[in-house]
Amino acid sequence: MLEKIRRFVIEHGLFSPGEKVIVGVSGGPDSLCLLHILCRLRADLDLKLHVAHLNHKIRGLAAEEDAAFVEKVAKEWGIPCTIEARDVPALAREKSMSLEEAARYARYKFLAEVAIREEAKTIAVGHNADDQVETVVMHWVRGSGLAGLRGMLPRSRLIVGGEEYDLWLVRPLLEISRAEIEAYCREHGLTPRFDLSNLDTTYFRNRLRHELIPYLETFNPRFREVVRRSARLFADDYDFLRRQVEACWHEVVECEEEKGIVFSLSRWLTLHPAMQRGTIREAISRMRRGLRDIGWEHVERARKAVLERRAGVKVTLPQGLVLATGYGIFFIGEEGFAPHEDLPLITEEIALAIPGQTRITESGWKAEASIAPLSQLPNSWDANPDPWQAFLDWRKIKAPVKLRPRQPGDRFKPLGLKGGTKSLHEFMIDEKIPQYLRDKWPILVDREKILWVVGYHISEEALVTPETEEVLIVRVHKDFPS
C-alpha cells in the first residue's frame, strides 16, 4: 500500500520537495493512517510535517480525548502539532448552517489558518476511496453536473465559505479503500479513535454511507468500483469541457471587467448547449472565485433567458450576481453593472439639423434628417424594417426638433394607443429596454411632445396619414451612408 500511495503522490504532483505540509488529523483511522504513511515517506519525498487537529465541541469529553490522543501521537512521532477548539454548534446557529456544514467550515478555516501561520502551501487530508463514492453519490442525489460527479480531486485549491485561498488541498489516500486503511492500522499496531457520530444516520452523509450505498450494492456488488471509475471519466470529460471553454472564451466574450463579463449574443448562440452552460458557469466562477457547487438550476435558467433573444431579461444568480440581456449582448456581473454598448446613447440634449446630419459625439453615432413630399416616398416606405429610422408628419411637428435622454414625468402616445397617453417609464419597461440603458436612451422630441422613442415606436401624434403633405425622415446610424 505504501508504494501504491507513493506512486499516486508522484503521478498527481501532490507535494514539492522540501515543502512543509499541514496534515489534518482527527485521530480516526483515515487521518492516522495518512499521518503514518507520510511519516514513512517524508524522507523520500523531502517533506516537513505539521499536525493540525480541531476540537469541534460537538462530542464533549470524547472530543477532548481525541485531541489528547492526537497530541500524544504527534509527540511520540516527533511532529510539531497545533490543537485548537471551535464552538461549532454556536457557529451553526450564528450562520444558519447545518451542523455538518458548520463543522466543515470551521475545520477547513482552521486548517487554512494553521497553514498560513506555518507558511505552508499544502494541506493533506485523509479522504479515501469510499469517501469519494459517497461524495459522487451525494452530488448525484442533489442533481449536480459534471463538476460534482467527478467527485473530489487528488489536488485542488482550498475554498472555505466562498473564499479561495492560495493553498492546495491534497488527498493522498483517494484511491485507498476504508477496508485497506483499517487493515493497515491493524498491521502497524495503530489504535485510532472511533467517532460514534459516524453512525448517526440523522446526518445526510451517514445515511448515504450506511443505508443508500449498501442498498445500491444489492443491485451491483461492484457499485463502489463503478462509481469511482465513473468519477475518473467524469473528471476527464470535465477537464476537456473546461479546455474547450477556455479555447472559445475570447471569441464569445466582448469584454471582461472587475464588475462584469459581457458576451456577444450572436457568437454565443453558435455554441453547443454544453459549451453555453460551460461559459455561463465559467463567468460565474470568475466573478465569484470561491463559489462552490454552482447549481445546475441557476446555470440552466440563465441559459434559457439568453435563448429568448430579447433585451431586458434579467436572472438572479448566486451571491449577488445577475445575468441581464441587452442588444446583441448579455452579461453576468454585479447588481448595477452597466456594460458599454454600441448604441446611440446620450446624456445631453442635441438639436437636430433639418435637413442635415447631426453627430451624437458621446456614442459615435449620427442622426440624418431630411424632408420629402409624401408622393416621393417609395411604395414600401410604411413597411419600414429599420428600427433606427422613422417617418413623421412634418406639419404636426413644432420646431425645434431635438434628441435628448428621458426626463421625469415624460409621457407620450405610442403608435396604436387610441386614448390618452402612457408614461415613458412604463413604455420602456413594457418594451424590455434594459434598466441600465433607460436614462441614456435617445428620445426624439419637438417643442411640445415626444415624437419617437428611437429604435421603437413613433408617436401617434406624428403619424403619417394619406392627408400628410411632407414627411420628416430621421435615421440614426453608426456611420455616414456611402
Short mmCIF file of C-alpha atoms in Angstrom, two decimals:
data_model
loop_
_atom_site.label_atom_id
_atom_site.label_comp_id
_atom_site.label_asym_id
_atom_site.label_seq_id
_atom_site.Cartn_x
_atom_site.Cartn_y
_atom_site.Cartn_z
CA MET A 1 0.00 0.00 0.00
CA LEU A 2 2.89 2.34 0.77
CA GLU A 3 4.22 2.01 -2.78
CA LYS A 4 0.74 2.48 -4.26
CA ILE A 5 0.35 5.77 -2.37
CA ARG A 6 3.87 6.91 -3.28
CA ARG A 7 3.10 6.38 -6.99
CA PHE A 8 -0.22 8.22 -6.61
CA VAL A 9 1.51 11.16 -4.93
CA ILE A 10 4.11 11.40 -7.69
CA GLU A 11 1.60 10.89 -10.53
CA HIS A 12 -0.58 13.76 -9.32
CA GLY A 13 2.21 16.05 -8.13
CA LEU A 14 0.76 16.34 -4.64
CA PHE A 15 3.93 17.62 -2.96
CA SER A 16 7.03 19.62 -3.82
CA PRO A 17 10.43 18.57 -2.40
CA GLY A 18 11.35 20.46 0.75
CA GLU A 19 7.89 21.84 1.46
CA LYS A 20 6.04 21.93 4.76
CA VAL A 21 2.73 20.03 4.77
CA ILE A 22 -0.10 20.58 7.24
CA VAL A 23 -1.71 17.21 8.00
CA GLY A 24 -5.29 17.34 9.22
CA VAL A 25 -5.60 14.62 11.88
CA SER A 26 -8.87 13.84 13.65
CA GLY A 27 -7.50 10.73 15.33
CA GLY A 28 -9.67 8.37 13.29
CA PRO A 29 -8.38 5.54 11.06
CA ASP A 30 -8.09 7.58 7.85
CA SER A 31 -6.12 10.52 9.22
CA LEU A 32 -3.96 8.35 11.50
CA CYS A 33 -3.10 6.10 8.56
CA LEU A 34 -2.34 9.18 6.44
CA LEU A 35 -0.01 10.60 9.07
CA HIS A 36 1.79 7.26 9.47
CA ILE A 37 2.22 6.90 5.69
CA LEU A 38 3.57 10.46 5.34
CA CYS A 39 6.00 9.84 8.20
CA ARG A 40 7.34 6.83 6.29
CA LEU A 41 7.52 8.81 3.03
CA ARG A 42 8.80 12.14 4.33
CA ALA A 43 12.49 11.34 3.86
CA ASP A 44 11.92 10.00 0.34
CA LEU A 45 9.70 12.97 -0.62
CA ASP A 46 11.69 15.52 1.45
CA LEU A 47 8.69 16.77 3.43
CA LYS A 48 8.31 18.64 6.71
CA LEU A 49 5.11 17.66 8.52
CA HIS A 50 2.92 19.63 10.92
CA VAL A 51 -0.17 18.08 12.55
CA ALA A 52 -3.36 20.13 12.94
CA HIS A 53 -6.36 18.97 15.00
CA LEU A 54 -9.60 20.82 15.73
CA ASN A 55 -11.97 20.04 18.59
CA HIS A 56 -15.44 20.90 17.20
CA LYS A 57 -17.03 20.93 20.69
CA ILE A 58 -19.81 18.64 19.49
CA ARG A 59 -18.94 15.44 21.38
CA GLY A 60 -17.96 16.69 24.84
CA LEU A 61 -15.42 14.55 26.70
CA ALA A 62 -14.87 12.24 23.70
CA ALA A 63 -13.70 15.20 21.62
CA GLU A 64 -11.27 16.26 24.35
CA GLU A 65 -9.90 12.72 24.46
CA ASP A 66 -9.45 12.79 20.66
CA ALA A 67 -7.39 15.98 20.98
CA ALA A 68 -5.24 14.46 23.74
CA PHE A 69 -4.71 11.32 21.63
CA VAL A 70 -3.58 13.30 18.57
CA GLU A 71 -1.24 15.43 20.69
CA LYS A 72 0.29 12.27 22.21
CA VAL A 73 0.80 10.59 18.79
CA ALA A 74 2.36 13.72 17.29
CA LYS A 75 4.76 14.00 20.23
CA GLU A 76 5.73 10.30 20.05
CA TRP A 77 6.35 10.56 16.30
CA GLY A 78 8.31 13.81 16.62
CA ILE A 79 5.93 16.00 14.64
CA PRO A 80 5.00 19.60 15.60
CA CYS A 81 1.31 19.90 16.40
CA THR A 82 -1.37 22.60 16.62
CA ILE A 83 -4.55 21.79 18.53
CA GLU A 84 -7.43 24.25 18.87
CA ALA A 85 -11.15 24.21 19.68
CA ARG A 86 -14.10 25.95 17.99
CA ASP A 87 -17.72 26.03 19.15
CA VAL A 88 -19.29 24.53 16.02
CA PRO A 89 -22.87 24.28 17.41
CA ALA A 90 -22.75 28.04 18.14
CA LEU A 91 -21.33 28.69 14.67
CA ALA A 92 -24.14 26.66 13.09
CA ARG A 93 -26.73 28.78 14.91
CA GLU A 94 -24.96 32.03 14.07
CA LYS A 95 -24.65 31.30 10.34
CA SER A 96 -27.91 29.32 9.98
CA MET A 97 -25.95 26.25 8.81
CA SER A 98 -26.50 22.58 9.43
CA LEU A 99 -24.11 21.06 11.98
CA GLU A 100 -22.36 19.22 9.11
CA GLU A 101 -21.85 22.43 7.12
CA ALA A 102 -20.64 24.37 10.15
CA ALA A 103 -18.19 21.60 11.11
CA ARG A 104 -16.75 21.54 7.60
CA TYR A 105 -16.46 25.34 7.51
CA ALA A 106 -14.76 25.51 10.92
CA ARG A 107 -12.40 22.62 10.14
CA TYR A 108 -11.11 24.00 6.84
CA LYS A 109 -10.96 27.56 8.13
CA PHE A 110 -8.78 26.26 10.96
CA LEU A 111 -6.54 24.28 8.58
CA ALA A 112 -6.12 27.38 6.39
CA GLU A 113 -5.16 29.50 9.40
CA VAL A 114 -2.59 26.94 10.55
CA ALA A 115 -1.11 26.71 7.03
CA ILE A 116 -0.80 30.49 6.76
CA ARG A 117 0.72 30.74 10.23
CA GLU A 118 3.21 27.96 9.47
CA GLU A 119 3.97 29.38 6.00
CA ALA A 120 2.86 26.13 4.35
CA LYS A 121 1.19 25.90 0.95
CA THR A 122 -0.23 22.36 1.16
CA ILE A 123 -2.78 20.73 3.45
CA ALA A 124 -3.15 16.93 3.39
CA VAL A 125 -6.40 15.26 4.47
CA GLY A 126 -7.43 11.62 4.77
CA HIS A 127 -10.28 11.32 2.27
CA ASN A 128 -10.33 7.77 0.91
CA ALA A 129 -11.88 5.85 -1.97
CA ASP A 130 -15.10 5.19 -0.05
CA ASP A 131 -15.40 8.89 0.78
CA GLN A 132 -15.10 9.50 -2.96
CA VAL A 133 -18.03 7.17 -3.65
CA GLU A 134 -20.13 8.93 -1.01
CA THR A 135 -19.26 12.35 -2.46
CA VAL A 136 -20.21 11.35 -6.00
CA VAL A 137 -23.48 9.74 -4.87
CA MET A 138 -24.29 12.80 -2.75
CA HIS A 139 -23.78 15.10 -5.73
CA TRP A 140 -25.82 12.78 -7.95
CA VAL A 141 -28.71 12.77 -5.45
CA ARG A 142 -28.58 16.58 -5.32
CA GLY A 143 -28.62 16.90 -9.10
CA SER A 144 -25.06 18.04 -9.77
CA GLY A 145 -23.48 18.32 -13.21
CA LEU A 146 -20.05 17.12 -14.31
CA ALA A 147 -18.23 19.30 -11.78
CA GLY A 148 -19.88 17.46 -8.90
CA LEU A 149 -19.98 14.00 -10.45
CA ARG A 150 -16.19 13.94 -10.82
CA GLY A 151 -16.06 13.90 -7.02
CA MET A 152 -13.02 15.04 -5.06
CA LEU A 153 -9.78 15.72 -6.88
CA PRO A 154 -6.35 14.48 -5.76
CA ARG A 155 -5.25 18.14 -5.60
CA SER A 156 -7.42 21.26 -5.57
CA ARG A 157 -7.46 24.82 -4.32
CA LEU A 158 -8.80 25.27 -0.80
CA ILE A 159 -12.12 27.12 -0.75
CA VAL A 160 -13.80 27.96 2.56
CA GLY A 161 -17.11 29.79 2.82
CA GLY A 162 -16.79 31.28 -0.65
CA GLU A 163 -13.19 32.41 -0.11
CA GLU A 164 -10.42 30.86 -2.21
CA TYR A 165 -7.05 30.54 -0.51
CA ASP A 166 -3.63 30.35 -2.12
CA LEU A 167 -3.35 26.87 -0.62
CA TRP A 168 -3.52 23.35 -2.02
CA LEU A 169 -5.72 20.65 -0.51
CA VAL A 170 -4.33 17.19 -1.31
CA ARG A 171 -5.81 13.71 -0.77
CA PRO A 172 -3.07 11.03 -0.90
CA LEU A 173 -5.47 8.21 0.14
CA LEU A 174 -8.10 8.91 -2.52
CA GLU A 175 -7.64 5.50 -4.19
CA ILE A 176 -7.31 3.53 -0.93
CA SER A 177 -10.45 1.86 0.43
CA ARG A 178 -11.63 2.11 4.02
CA ALA A 179 -11.05 -1.63 4.40
CA GLU A 180 -7.42 -1.26 3.24
CA ILE A 181 -6.90 1.58 5.72
CA GLU A 182 -8.30 -0.45 8.62
CA ALA A 183 -6.09 -3.40 7.64
CA TYR A 184 -3.05 -1.08 7.51
CA CYS A 185 -3.81 0.22 11.01
CA ARG A 186 -4.03 -3.33 12.37
CA GLU A 187 -0.83 -4.37 10.60
CA HIS A 188 1.15 -1.46 12.06
CA GLY A 189 -0.35 -1.56 15.55
CA LEU A 190 -2.16 1.74 15.18
CA THR A 191 -5.13 2.22 17.52
CA PRO A 192 -7.23 5.03 16.07
CA ARG A 193 -10.07 6.75 17.85
CA PHE A 194 -13.63 5.95 16.78
CA ASP A 195 -16.20 8.72 16.35
CA LEU A 196 -19.64 7.38 17.31
CA SER A 197 -21.29 10.26 15.44
CA ASN A 198 -20.23 8.49 12.21
CA LEU A 199 -23.03 6.01 12.94
CA ASP A 200 -25.69 8.69 13.40
CA THR A 201 -27.96 8.44 10.34
CA THR A 202 -29.63 11.77 11.05
CA TYR A 203 -26.61 13.18 9.19
CA PHE A 204 -27.13 13.14 5.43
CA ARG A 205 -23.73 11.71 4.59
CA ASN A 206 -24.08 8.92 7.15
CA ARG A 207 -27.41 7.90 5.64
CA LEU A 208 -25.67 7.59 2.26
CA ARG A 209 -22.87 5.55 3.84
CA HIS A 210 -24.95 3.18 5.95
CA GLU A 211 -28.25 2.95 4.04
CA LEU A 212 -28.27 4.09 0.40
CA ILE A 213 -24.91 2.79 -0.83
CA PRO A 214 -25.29 -0.70 0.76
CA TYR A 215 -28.76 -0.86 -0.80
CA LEU A 216 -27.36 0.03 -4.24
CA GLU A 217 -24.70 -2.66 -3.79
CA THR A 218 -27.51 -5.24 -3.74
CA PHE A 219 -28.06 -4.35 -7.42
CA ASN A 220 -24.35 -4.38 -8.26
CA PRO A 221 -21.80 -5.73 -5.75
CA ARG A 222 -19.11 -3.74 -7.59
CA PHE A 223 -21.07 -0.50 -7.22
CA ARG A 224 -18.25 1.36 -5.43
CA GLU A 225 -15.73 0.43 -8.09
CA VAL A 226 -18.15 1.50 -10.83
CA VAL A 227 -18.73 4.89 -9.16
CA ARG A 228 -15.01 5.52 -8.71
CA ARG A 229 -14.36 4.63 -12.35
CA SER A 230 -17.21 6.89 -13.46
CA ALA A 231 -15.82 9.73 -11.36
CA ARG A 232 -12.47 9.44 -13.16
CA LEU A 233 -14.25 9.51 -16.53
CA PHE A 234 -16.35 12.49 -15.48
CA ALA A 235 -13.18 14.27 -14.36
CA ASP A 236 -11.66 13.75 -17.81
CA ASP A 237 -14.86 14.94 -19.51
CA TYR A 238 -15.00 18.00 -17.27
CA ASP A 239 -11.35 18.80 -17.97
CA PHE A 240 -11.98 18.53 -21.73
CA LEU A 241 -15.02 20.81 -21.50
CA ARG A 242 -13.05 23.35 -19.45
CA ARG A 243 -10.33 23.40 -22.10
CA GLN A 244 -12.94 23.92 -24.82
CA VAL A 245 -14.47 26.77 -22.82
CA GLU A 246 -11.04 28.36 -22.41
CA ALA A 247 -10.38 27.98 -26.15
CA CYS A 248 -13.58 29.77 -27.16
CA TRP A 249 -13.65 32.26 -24.28
CA HIS A 250 -12.13 35.20 -26.13
CA GLU A 251 -14.30 34.51 -29.17
CA VAL A 252 -17.58 34.88 -27.28
CA VAL A 253 -16.57 37.39 -24.58
CA GLU A 254 -16.55 41.02 -25.71
CA CYS A 255 -15.08 42.41 -22.52
CA GLU A 256 -14.18 41.22 -19.04
CA GLU A 257 -14.16 43.76 -16.23
CA GLU A 258 -13.91 43.58 -12.46
CA LYS A 259 -17.67 44.13 -12.10
CA GLY A 260 -18.94 42.07 -15.03
CA ILE A 261 -18.33 39.92 -18.11
CA VAL A 262 -20.03 40.82 -21.42
CA PHE A 263 -20.80 38.19 -24.08
CA SER A 264 -21.55 38.56 -27.79
CA LEU A 265 -25.03 37.11 -28.19
CA SER A 266 -24.64 36.10 -31.84
CA ARG A 267 -21.36 34.26 -31.25
CA TRP A 268 -22.55 32.64 -28.01
CA LEU A 269 -25.68 31.30 -29.75
CA THR A 270 -23.49 29.27 -32.13
CA LEU A 271 -22.10 27.22 -29.21
CA HIS A 272 -23.23 23.70 -28.36
CA PRO A 273 -25.57 23.69 -25.29
CA ALA A 274 -22.82 22.08 -23.19
CA MET A 275 -20.49 24.94 -24.11
CA GLN A 276 -23.21 27.50 -23.42
CA ARG A 277 -23.58 26.10 -19.92
CA GLY A 278 -19.80 25.91 -19.57
CA THR A 279 -19.28 29.58 -20.46
CA ILE A 280 -22.02 30.70 -18.05
CA ARG A 281 -20.53 28.56 -15.29
CA GLU A 282 -17.05 29.91 -16.06
CA ALA A 283 -18.29 33.51 -15.90
CA ILE A 284 -19.91 32.89 -12.51
CA SER A 285 -16.70 31.19 -11.31
CA ARG A 286 -14.56 34.14 -12.44
CA MET A 287 -16.84 36.65 -10.74
CA ARG A 288 -17.07 34.57 -7.55
CA ARG A 289 -13.88 32.51 -7.41
CA GLY A 290 -14.68 30.91 -4.08
CA LEU A 291 -18.21 29.81 -5.01
CA ARG A 292 -18.72 26.08 -4.53
CA ASP A 293 -21.29 23.91 -6.28
CA ILE A 294 -22.78 26.32 -8.82
CA GLY A 295 -26.25 24.85 -9.19
CA TRP A 296 -27.44 23.41 -12.49
CA GLU A 297 -30.76 25.23 -11.99
CA HIS A 298 -29.01 28.63 -11.89
CA VAL A 299 -26.97 27.87 -15.00
CA GLU A 300 -29.90 26.47 -16.97
CA ARG A 301 -32.26 29.30 -16.01
CA ALA A 302 -29.62 31.79 -17.15
CA ARG A 303 -29.05 29.91 -20.42
CA LYS A 304 -32.76 29.80 -21.23
CA ALA A 305 -33.08 33.53 -20.53
CA VAL A 306 -30.36 34.26 -23.10
CA LEU A 307 -32.02 31.92 -25.62
CA GLU A 308 -35.12 34.15 -25.55
CA ARG A 309 -33.03 36.64 -27.59
CA ARG A 310 -34.82 39.61 -26.04
CA ALA A 311 -33.21 42.66 -24.46
CA GLY A 312 -34.16 43.47 -20.89
CA VAL A 313 -34.36 39.93 -19.47
CA LYS A 314 -32.81 39.60 -16.02
CA VAL A 315 -31.97 36.50 -13.95
CA THR A 316 -30.76 36.46 -10.34
CA LEU A 317 -27.66 34.29 -9.75
CA PRO A 318 -25.87 33.25 -6.53
CA GLN A 319 -24.05 35.71 -4.24
CA GLY A 320 -25.36 38.98 -5.64
CA LEU A 321 -24.69 38.28 -9.31
CA VAL A 322 -27.19 38.84 -12.12
CA LEU A 323 -27.43 37.89 -15.77
CA ALA A 324 -29.03 40.54 -17.98
CA THR A 325 -29.61 40.68 -21.72
CA GLY A 326 -29.05 43.73 -23.89
CA TYR A 327 -28.91 44.49 -27.61
CA GLY A 328 -26.74 41.85 -29.21
CA ILE A 329 -25.10 41.12 -25.87
CA PHE A 330 -25.71 39.64 -22.46
CA PHE A 331 -23.64 39.99 -19.34
CA ILE A 332 -23.03 38.37 -15.97
CA GLY A 333 -21.98 40.74 -13.24
CA GLU A 334 -22.62 42.62 -10.05
CA GLU A 335 -26.03 44.17 -9.48
CA GLY A 336 -25.82 47.63 -11.08
CA PHE A 337 -23.07 46.74 -13.58
CA ALA A 338 -23.67 48.60 -16.86
CA PRO A 339 -21.56 47.49 -19.83
CA HIS A 340 -20.65 49.78 -22.67
CA GLU A 341 -22.89 49.06 -25.64
CA ASP A 342 -22.57 50.19 -29.24
CA LEU A 343 -25.81 52.17 -29.17
CA PRO A 344 -26.74 55.84 -29.80
CA LEU A 345 -26.80 56.63 -26.09
CA ILE A 346 -26.90 60.26 -24.96
CA THR A 347 -26.74 62.21 -21.72
CA GLU A 348 -27.41 65.74 -23.03
CA GLU A 349 -29.89 67.42 -25.35
CA ILE A 350 -28.83 67.71 -29.01
CA ALA A 351 -30.55 69.97 -31.57
CA LEU A 352 -31.22 68.18 -34.85
CA ALA A 353 -30.10 69.78 -38.13
CA ILE A 354 -33.03 69.60 -40.60
CA PRO A 355 -32.06 68.84 -43.25
CA GLY A 356 -28.60 67.59 -42.40
CA GLN A 357 -26.53 65.27 -40.25
CA THR A 358 -26.02 65.66 -36.51
CA ARG A 359 -23.21 63.94 -34.65
CA ILE A 360 -24.01 62.15 -31.38
CA THR A 361 -20.45 62.65 -30.19
CA GLU A 362 -20.58 60.67 -26.95
CA SER A 363 -21.58 57.42 -28.68
CA GLY A 364 -20.08 57.84 -32.16
CA TRP A 365 -23.46 57.64 -33.90
CA LYS A 366 -25.13 60.21 -36.16
CA ALA A 367 -28.67 61.34 -36.90
CA GLU A 368 -29.57 62.16 -40.51
CA ALA A 369 -32.73 64.20 -41.15
CA SER A 370 -34.47 65.15 -44.39
CA ILE A 371 -37.90 66.35 -45.56
CA ALA A 372 -39.63 64.84 -48.59
CA PRO A 373 -43.11 65.06 -50.14
CA LEU A 374 -45.22 62.02 -49.30
CA SER A 375 -45.69 61.39 -53.03
CA GLN A 376 -41.94 60.90 -53.49
CA LEU A 377 -41.55 58.14 -50.87
CA PRO A 378 -41.09 54.59 -52.19
CA ASN A 379 -44.21 52.41 -52.19
CA SER A 380 -42.85 50.22 -49.40
CA TRP A 381 -41.89 53.05 -47.02
CA ASP A 382 -44.58 52.16 -44.49
CA ALA A 383 -43.20 48.61 -44.11
CA ASN A 384 -40.00 50.22 -42.70
CA PRO A 385 -38.00 47.23 -41.39
CA ASP A 386 -35.28 49.52 -39.95
CA PRO A 387 -35.91 50.24 -36.23
CA TRP A 388 -33.42 53.11 -36.43
CA GLN A 389 -35.48 55.04 -38.99
CA ALA A 390 -38.73 56.98 -38.50
CA PHE A 391 -41.21 58.66 -40.87
CA LEU A 392 -43.10 61.57 -39.25
CA ASP A 393 -45.72 64.07 -40.45
CA TRP A 394 -43.76 67.31 -40.75
CA ARG A 395 -46.87 69.53 -40.42
CA LYS A 396 -47.62 68.04 -36.96
CA ILE A 397 -44.15 68.90 -35.63
CA LYS A 398 -43.33 72.10 -33.72
CA ALA A 399 -39.67 73.02 -34.25
CA PRO A 400 -37.04 72.85 -32.91
CA VAL A 401 -36.54 69.07 -33.06
CA LYS A 402 -34.08 67.57 -30.60
CA LEU A 403 -32.63 64.30 -29.32
CA ARG A 404 -32.47 64.01 -25.53
CA PRO A 405 -32.47 61.43 -22.73
CA ARG A 406 -35.69 60.84 -20.80
CA GLN A 407 -36.90 63.31 -18.21
CA PRO A 408 -39.02 62.84 -15.07
CA GLY A 409 -42.72 62.78 -15.91
CA ASP A 410 -42.25 62.06 -19.63
CA ARG A 411 -45.43 60.77 -21.29
CA PHE A 412 -46.35 60.13 -24.89
CA LYS A 413 -48.86 58.44 -27.13
CA PRO A 414 -47.13 55.42 -28.71
CA LEU A 415 -48.37 54.29 -32.11
CA GLY A 416 -51.58 52.31 -31.71
CA LEU A 417 -52.66 53.89 -28.42
CA LYS A 418 -56.12 55.25 -29.18
CA GLY A 419 -56.86 57.15 -25.99
CA GLY A 420 -54.79 59.14 -23.52
CA THR A 421 -51.04 58.84 -23.05
CA LYS A 422 -48.59 56.43 -21.46
CA SER A 423 -45.68 57.17 -19.16
CA LEU A 424 -42.33 56.75 -20.89
CA HIS A 425 -41.13 54.78 -17.85
CA GLU A 426 -43.91 52.20 -18.31
CA PHE A 427 -43.29 52.09 -22.06
CA MET A 428 -39.59 51.30 -21.52
CA ILE A 429 -40.48 48.54 -19.07
CA ASP A 430 -43.06 47.04 -21.45
CA GLU A 431 -40.60 47.15 -24.35
CA LYS A 432 -37.90 45.48 -22.20
CA ILE A 433 -35.41 48.31 -22.62
CA PRO A 434 -32.72 47.26 -20.10
CA GLN A 435 -32.86 49.30 -16.91
CA TYR A 436 -29.19 50.26 -17.13
CA LEU A 437 -29.84 51.90 -20.54
CA ARG A 438 -33.06 53.81 -19.85
CA ASP A 439 -31.51 57.04 -18.57
CA LYS A 440 -29.34 57.32 -21.71
CA TRP A 441 -31.82 56.13 -24.33
CA PRO A 442 -32.34 58.70 -27.15
CA ILE A 443 -35.79 60.30 -27.39
CA LEU A 444 -36.75 62.48 -30.40
CA VAL A 445 -38.87 65.45 -29.30
CA ASP A 446 -40.22 68.71 -30.64
CA ARG A 447 -41.17 71.79 -28.64
CA GLU A 448 -44.27 70.13 -27.19
CA LYS A 449 -44.10 66.35 -27.28
CA ILE A 450 -42.20 63.11 -27.76
CA LEU A 451 -42.10 62.17 -31.45
CA TRP A 452 -40.15 58.90 -31.37
CA VAL A 453 -38.52 56.59 -28.86
CA VAL A 454 -35.55 55.83 -31.09
CA GLY A 455 -35.43 52.19 -32.13
CA TYR A 456 -39.03 51.65 -31.00
CA HIS A 457 -42.39 53.35 -31.62
CA ILE A 458 -43.17 56.75 -33.06
CA SER A 459 -45.91 58.84 -31.51
CA GLU A 460 -49.50 58.53 -32.71
CA GLU A 461 -49.43 62.35 -32.77
CA ALA A 462 -46.80 62.40 -35.55
CA LEU A 463 -48.26 59.57 -37.63
CA VAL A 464 -48.11 59.93 -41.42
CA THR A 465 -51.60 59.69 -42.96
CA PRO A 466 -52.96 59.98 -46.52
CA GLU A 467 -53.52 63.69 -45.77
CA THR A 468 -49.83 64.23 -44.97
CA GLU A 469 -48.06 66.53 -47.40
CA GLU A 470 -44.44 66.44 -46.22
CA VAL A 471 -42.61 63.76 -44.27
CA LEU A 472 -39.71 64.23 -41.86
CA ILE A 473 -37.38 61.24 -42.28
CA VAL A 474 -34.96 60.66 -39.40
CA ARG A 475 -32.38 57.91 -39.50
CA VAL A 476 -29.94 57.17 -36.68
CA HIS A 477 -26.86 55.23 -37.76
CA LYS A 478 -23.30 54.40 -36.84
CA ASP A 479 -21.58 55.77 -39.96
CA PHE A 480 -22.43 58.11 -42.75
CA PRO A 481 -24.02 56.17 -45.62
CA SER A 482 -21.69 55.62 -48.53
#
